[in-house]
């Protein structure tokens, strides 16, 4: 697990929607097994940044590298990279017509070409990882938000990704349901999964992240380990931002 | 034979069929409202036997093909009653009763969608049940039903062509006559198709205009 | 000749033969109508601009033209450009076009009602757009389109009678022959009508059973709506 191999490189990403420049040249590198949390005010391009990494949104400029291979400009090959870069969405986006286990196995069968029996075993294993194996045969509409999000994490895990992108995974959830999802994510981080997490959960960020990136106005303004960010005086803006949350949360 | 000359020669005859076609469609829509609306009221508020009878009527006229209904009424029912009715009248009657069956279901849905609170409110100001239906429920229900009701028009228009089978002198019949007189097929069929598509388009425009005219804020896209 | 003899010895055997032709027309039309409906709907939503416009135009033409006229075009019109179809095949082609056009409208509506997140999630898993449409979007769209599609199937049962206008002796045609020969119009066409009501009713019940079978929690409405067709 202690490995200094760089697994993901993001270089100088720019993205505009119309006149609005959402990302103004974002660069960073991720080492294998790292958990990086992106925090900052809403509308500062955090989610867009994640979507630019697996090209769900095409960046205007800049490049993304997974290992030694370039993800940007990969043409039709992008689907290969998307298998290696898992993604978990704010609103889960589970496939409504499929049971939990079918949600997890469908890409294994249709994209990876795995045999149905093998895929089922693997899907069940992933559901077990997130504590959802008892709900395997239930449809998304029958699951709570927290359960649905755990299934969608299992769906991402099933592809054996090198890195998973979490786009505000708990923002649509009640506090109790948030906890069960964060626990699963914490477990994954400890098991050595490489994760990029856009979140407003400061407690999670401070206790799990190896690095925290504070984004504002389409740029990474400050970054460092949680300890550095909390103690060092040069991280004023970030601390102010976190301070707001502490006041709101009352802790 | 020169096709352009044929079209010019026969076009007035073909156009004459538009009146019969529109007559059939008009009576279907009119009878549809005249019978369909009371039927809908009966189905929502009527006593059990009334609801049952209306249900049978709707089931019968929606379940049978237009062609079978036309044959049944033209060769069977009308002569059986001792009526020597012209084909147009039979066609208009059949399309009208069928229209009533279909449209009653649109009105029924609309009545049910406005009924509950409005009925209680109307009764609470001292109206009788009948007064409430007439003054409060129906004016709203008709507006809710209008988009769905307009959508019946294209169906009735195309169905009216089946009256060809009993010899009503509408567009389809006249088209066939011209074809068998001139032995020109495709161009004449396509002209006929063009007229139907035009009638469809123009009719929908008119109905949408009416819809807009009687629209009240907060109403409009109620019933599908 | 008494009524019972007429009914059982003469009428019903002829009507049964006609019924078989009617069922053939329906059974041959329905699968192709469904496939055509899916292709046209996908073409309209996901096709390139020319394909989308072509599909839209074809659907508009077919929906705006009376089916009877379409059958005449196929049977009496096409020979003038060198294509001759038998009455049965011409009827089938006309029914498939009509059924397909209306089916495509229901499927297209269902496709556009599916939230965008579904296709995004599929792409994030590495599916191509085609795979996402095939494995994620279409199955959902078809489930949602079941009420509309079954309505169309019931229309098909009824308009299959128009094949008689091209001299195909199906249920209505068989009835017409007997009725004209024995001059028994009311009785014969009532029984023909009952034949159609039976087909429609069986279909309605079958649809309810199918709906219950493929029901997905949170996606399908209850089967109660289907009872309205009866």
Short mmCIF file of C-alpha atoms in Angstrom, two decimals, chain C:
data_model
loop_
_atom_site.label_atom_id
_atom_site.label_comp_id
_atom_site.label_asym_id
_atom_site.label_seq_id
_atom_site.Cartn_x
_atom_site.Cartn_y
_atom_site.Cartn_z
CA UNK C 1 -83.58 -24.08 -41.59
CA UNK C 2 -83.75 -23.05 -37.94
CA UNK C 3 -81.58 -20.57 -36.12
CA UNK C 4 -79.41 -23.10 -34.30
CA UNK C 5 -78.63 -24.93 -37.50
CA UNK C 6 -77.69 -21.70 -39.26
CA UNK C 7 -75.53 -20.65 -36.35
CA UNK C 8 -73.63 -23.87 -35.71
CA UNK C 9 -73.59 -25.55 -39.11
CA UNK C 10 -73.07 -22.58 -41.36
CA UNK C 11 -72.03 -19.37 -39.64
CA UNK C 12 -69.58 -20.43 -36.96
CA UNK C 13 -67.43 -22.74 -39.14
CA UNK C 14 -66.97 -19.95 -41.71
CA UNK C 15 -66.28 -17.38 -39.00
CA UNK C 16 -63.71 -19.68 -37.41
CA UNK C 17 -61.79 -19.81 -40.66
CA UNK C 18 -61.96 -16.04 -40.91
CA UNK C 19 -60.85 -15.74 -37.29
CA UNK C 20 -57.73 -17.77 -38.07
CA UNK C 21 -56.82 -15.35 -40.88
CA UNK C 22 -57.43 -12.39 -38.53
CA UNK C 23 -55.19 -13.94 -35.89
CA UNK C 24 -52.52 -14.59 -38.52
CA UNK C 25 -52.63 -10.95 -39.58
CA UNK C 26 -52.26 -9.80 -35.98
CA UNK C 27 -49.56 -12.28 -35.01
CA UNK C 28 -47.45 -11.55 -38.10
CA UNK C 29 -47.83 -7.79 -37.70
CA UNK C 30 -47.16 -7.32 -34.00
CA UNK C 31 -43.49 -8.36 -33.70
CA UNK C 32 -42.43 -6.45 -36.81
CA UNK C 33 -44.49 -3.45 -35.71
CA UNK C 34 -42.66 -3.48 -32.39
CA UNK C 35 -39.22 -3.77 -34.00
CA UNK C 36 -40.06 -1.00 -36.47
CA UNK C 37 -41.35 1.14 -33.63
CA UNK C 38 -38.12 0.69 -31.67
CA UNK C 39 -35.91 1.44 -34.69
CA UNK C 40 -37.85 4.55 -35.66
CA UNK C 41 -37.96 5.83 -32.08
CA UNK C 42 -34.20 5.32 -31.65
CA UNK C 43 -33.62 6.90 -35.05
CA UNK C 44 -35.61 9.94 -34.06
CA UNK C 45 -33.99 10.45 -30.67
CA UNK C 46 -30.40 9.33 -31.29
CA UNK C 47 -30.05 9.39 -35.07
CA UNK C 48 -28.21 12.04 -37.05
CA UNK C 49 -30.25 15.00 -38.19
CA UNK C 50 -31.22 13.58 -41.62
CA UNK C 51 -32.20 10.22 -40.13
CA UNK C 52 -34.17 11.88 -37.38
CA UNK C 53 -36.02 14.08 -39.86
CA UNK C 54 -36.68 11.15 -42.17
CA UNK C 55 -38.19 9.13 -39.33
CA UNK C 56 -40.27 12.10 -38.24
CA UNK C 57 -41.57 12.70 -41.75
CA UNK C 58 -42.43 9.05 -42.31
CA UNK C 59 -44.32 8.86 -39.02
CA UNK C 60 -46.21 12.05 -39.85
CA UNK C 61 -47.16 10.75 -43.28
CA UNK C 62 -48.32 7.38 -42.00
CA UNK C 63 -50.29 8.88 -39.11
CA UNK C 64 -51.91 11.50 -41.32
CA UNK C 65 -52.94 9.11 -44.08
CA UNK C 66 -55.96 6.90 -43.47
CA UNK C 67 -54.90 3.27 -43.15
CA UNK C 68 -57.45 2.29 -45.80
CA UNK C 69 -55.81 4.65 -48.28
CA UNK C 70 -52.41 3.27 -47.35
CA UNK C 71 -53.66 -0.25 -48.07
CA UNK C 72 -54.98 0.89 -51.46
CA UNK C 73 -51.63 2.48 -52.25
CA UNK C 74 -49.83 -0.76 -51.37
CA UNK C 75 -52.24 -3.06 -53.20
CA UNK C 76 -53.56 -1.05 -56.15
CA UNK C 77 -50.92 1.66 -56.43
CA UNK C 78 -47.59 -0.15 -56.18
CA UNK C 79 -48.15 -2.35 -59.27
CA UNK C 80 -47.93 0.83 -61.35
CA UNK C 81 -44.29 1.12 -60.32
CA UNK C 82 -43.65 -2.57 -60.77
CA UNK C 83 -44.22 -3.89 -57.26
CA UNK C 84 -47.05 -6.37 -56.97
CA UNK C 85 -48.04 -7.66 -53.55
CA UNK C 86 -50.68 -10.23 -52.71
CA UNK C 87 -53.67 -8.87 -50.79
CA UNK C 88 -52.49 -10.59 -47.62
CA UNK C 89 -48.94 -9.28 -47.86
CA UNK C 90 -50.10 -5.78 -48.77
CA UNK C 91 -52.32 -5.82 -45.67
CA UNK C 92 -49.43 -7.00 -43.52
CA UNK C 93 -47.11 -4.30 -44.83
CA UNK C 94 -49.74 -1.63 -44.23
CA UNK C 95 -50.46 -2.85 -40.72
CA UNK C 96 -46.77 -3.07 -39.84
CA UNK C 97 -46.20 0.50 -41.05
CA UNK C 98 -49.19 1.80 -39.11
CA UNK C 99 -48.44 -0.20 -35.97
CA UNK C 100 -44.75 0.72 -36.15
CA UNK C 101 -45.45 4.43 -36.58
CA UNK C 102 -47.73 4.66 -33.56
CA UNK C 103 -45.51 2.37 -31.45
CA UNK C 104 -42.55 4.62 -32.21
CA UNK C 105 -44.41 7.59 -30.73
CA UNK C 106 -45.01 5.79 -27.43
CA UNK C 107 -41.43 4.52 -27.27
CA UNK C 108 -40.02 7.94 -28.16
CA UNK C 109 -42.09 9.52 -25.40
CA UNK C 110 -40.86 6.90 -22.95
CA UNK C 111 -37.23 7.42 -23.99
CA UNK C 112 -37.44 11.15 -23.43
CA UNK C 113 -39.02 10.63 -20.01
CA UNK C 114 -35.94 8.74 -18.80
CA UNK C 115 -33.67 10.91 -16.72
CA UNK C 116 -30.31 11.85 -18.16
CA UNK C 117 -28.44 10.38 -15.18
CA UNK C 118 -29.16 6.89 -16.45
CA UNK C 119 -27.12 7.34 -19.60
CA UNK C 120 -24.38 9.27 -17.74
CA UNK C 121 -24.03 6.45 -15.21
CA UNK C 122 -23.86 3.90 -18.04
CA UNK C 123 -21.15 5.87 -19.80
CA UNK C 124 -19.22 6.28 -16.56
CA UNK C 125 -19.06 2.47 -16.39
CA UNK C 126 -17.44 2.36 -19.82
CA UNK C 127 -20.48 1.60 -21.95
CA UNK C 128 -20.55 3.04 -25.44
CA UNK C 129 -23.54 5.19 -26.31
CA UNK C 130 -25.04 2.30 -28.29
CA UNK C 131 -24.56 -0.08 -25.35
CA UNK C 132 -26.14 2.42 -23.00
CA UNK C 133 -29.14 2.85 -25.28
CA UNK C 134 -29.53 -0.88 -25.77
CA UNK C 135 -29.00 -2.15 -22.24
CA UNK C 136 -30.17 0.76 -20.10
CA UNK C 137 -32.41 3.18 -21.99
CA UNK C 138 -34.45 0.86 -24.20
CA UNK C 139 -35.40 -1.70 -21.53
CA UNK C 140 -36.66 1.14 -19.34
CA UNK C 141 -38.45 2.83 -22.22
CA UNK C 142 -40.18 -0.39 -23.24
CA UNK C 143 -41.40 -1.04 -19.70
CA UNK C 144 -42.81 2.47 -19.53
CA UNK C 145 -44.38 2.18 -22.98
CA UNK C 146 -46.31 -1.00 -22.19
CA UNK C 147 -49.69 0.72 -21.69
CA UNK C 148 -49.36 2.60 -24.99
CA UNK C 149 -48.03 -0.38 -26.89
CA UNK C 150 -50.84 -2.62 -25.70
CA UNK C 151 -53.36 0.05 -26.68
CA UNK C 152 -51.85 -0.04 -30.15
CA UNK C 153 -52.10 -3.82 -30.19
CA UNK C 154 -55.81 -3.53 -29.47
CA UNK C 155 -56.19 -1.02 -32.30
CA UNK C 156 -54.38 -3.51 -34.53
CA UNK C 157 -56.94 -6.20 -33.71
CA UNK C 158 -59.67 -3.87 -34.85
CA UNK C 159 -58.10 -2.39 -37.94
CA UNK C 160 -57.03 -5.83 -39.15
CA UNK C 161 -60.65 -5.92 -40.44
CA UNK C 162 -59.61 -3.47 -43.17
CA UNK C 163 -57.76 -6.31 -44.90
CA UNK C 164 -61.20 -7.32 -46.13
CA UNK C 165 -61.22 -4.16 -48.26
CA UNK C 166 -58.34 -5.77 -50.17
CA UNK C 167 -60.38 -9.00 -50.48
CA UNK C 168 -58.60 -10.86 -47.68
CA UNK C 169 -61.32 -13.05 -46.20
CA UNK C 170 -60.66 -12.57 -42.52
CA UNK C 171 -63.27 -12.46 -39.74
CA UNK C 172 -65.23 -9.47 -41.06
CA UNK C 173 -65.01 -10.67 -44.66
CA UNK C 174 -66.18 -14.16 -43.72
CA UNK C 175 -69.14 -12.60 -41.90
CA UNK C 176 -69.96 -10.37 -44.85
CA UNK C 177 -70.05 -13.38 -47.19
CA UNK C 178 -72.40 -15.39 -45.02
CA UNK C 179 -74.56 -12.35 -44.24
CA UNK C 180 -75.00 -11.48 -47.92
CA UNK C 181 -75.75 -15.05 -48.91
CA UNK C 182 -78.33 -15.72 -46.19
CA UNK C 183 -79.52 -12.15 -45.77
CA UNK C 184 -78.90 -12.23 -42.01
CA UNK C 185 -77.03 -9.01 -41.36
CA UNK C 186 -77.78 -8.01 -37.77
CA UNK C 187 -77.21 -11.44 -36.30
CA UNK C 188 -74.06 -12.18 -38.27
CA UNK C 189 -72.34 -8.88 -37.59
CA UNK C 190 -73.26 -9.04 -33.91
CA UNK C 191 -71.49 -12.39 -33.72
CA UNK C 192 -68.54 -11.07 -35.73
CA UNK C 193 -68.43 -8.18 -33.27
CA UNK C 194 -68.41 -10.58 -30.35
CA UNK C 195 -65.46 -12.30 -32.01
CA UNK C 196 -63.51 -9.04 -31.89
CA UNK C 197 -64.62 -8.31 -28.34
CA UNK C 198 -63.27 -11.70 -27.31
CA UNK C 199 -59.90 -10.96 -28.90
CA UNK C 200 -59.77 -7.50 -27.32
CA UNK C 201 -60.75 -8.83 -23.90
CA UNK C 202 -58.23 -11.67 -23.99
CA UNK C 203 -55.52 -9.18 -24.95
CA UNK C 204 -56.47 -6.82 -22.15
CA UNK C 205 -56.22 -9.58 -19.58
CA UNK C 206 -52.96 -10.85 -21.08
CA UNK C 207 -51.51 -7.34 -20.91
CA UNK C 208 -52.43 -7.07 -17.24
CA UNK C 209 -50.66 -10.35 -16.54
CA UNK C 210 -47.59 -9.28 -18.50
CA UNK C 211 -47.54 -5.92 -16.73
CA UNK C 212 -47.63 -7.64 -13.38
CA UNK C 213 -44.82 -9.94 -14.46
CA UNK C 214 -42.45 -7.24 -15.67
CA UNK C 215 -43.51 -4.74 -13.03
CA UNK C 216 -40.55 -2.82 -11.63
CA UNK C 217 -41.17 -1.04 -8.33
CA UNK C 218 -41.17 2.69 -8.88
CA UNK C 219 -41.35 2.42 -12.67
CA UNK C 220 -44.73 1.02 -13.67
CA UNK C 221 -48.18 2.24 -12.74
CA UNK C 222 -50.61 -0.30 -11.40
CA UNK C 223 -52.44 -2.48 -13.89
CA UNK C 224 -55.68 -0.74 -13.04
CA UNK C 225 -55.37 1.67 -15.95
CA UNK C 226 -55.62 -1.20 -18.35
CA UNK C 227 -59.12 -2.03 -17.19
CA UNK C 228 -60.29 1.18 -18.85
CA UNK C 229 -59.80 -0.37 -22.24
CA UNK C 230 -62.45 -2.97 -21.51
#
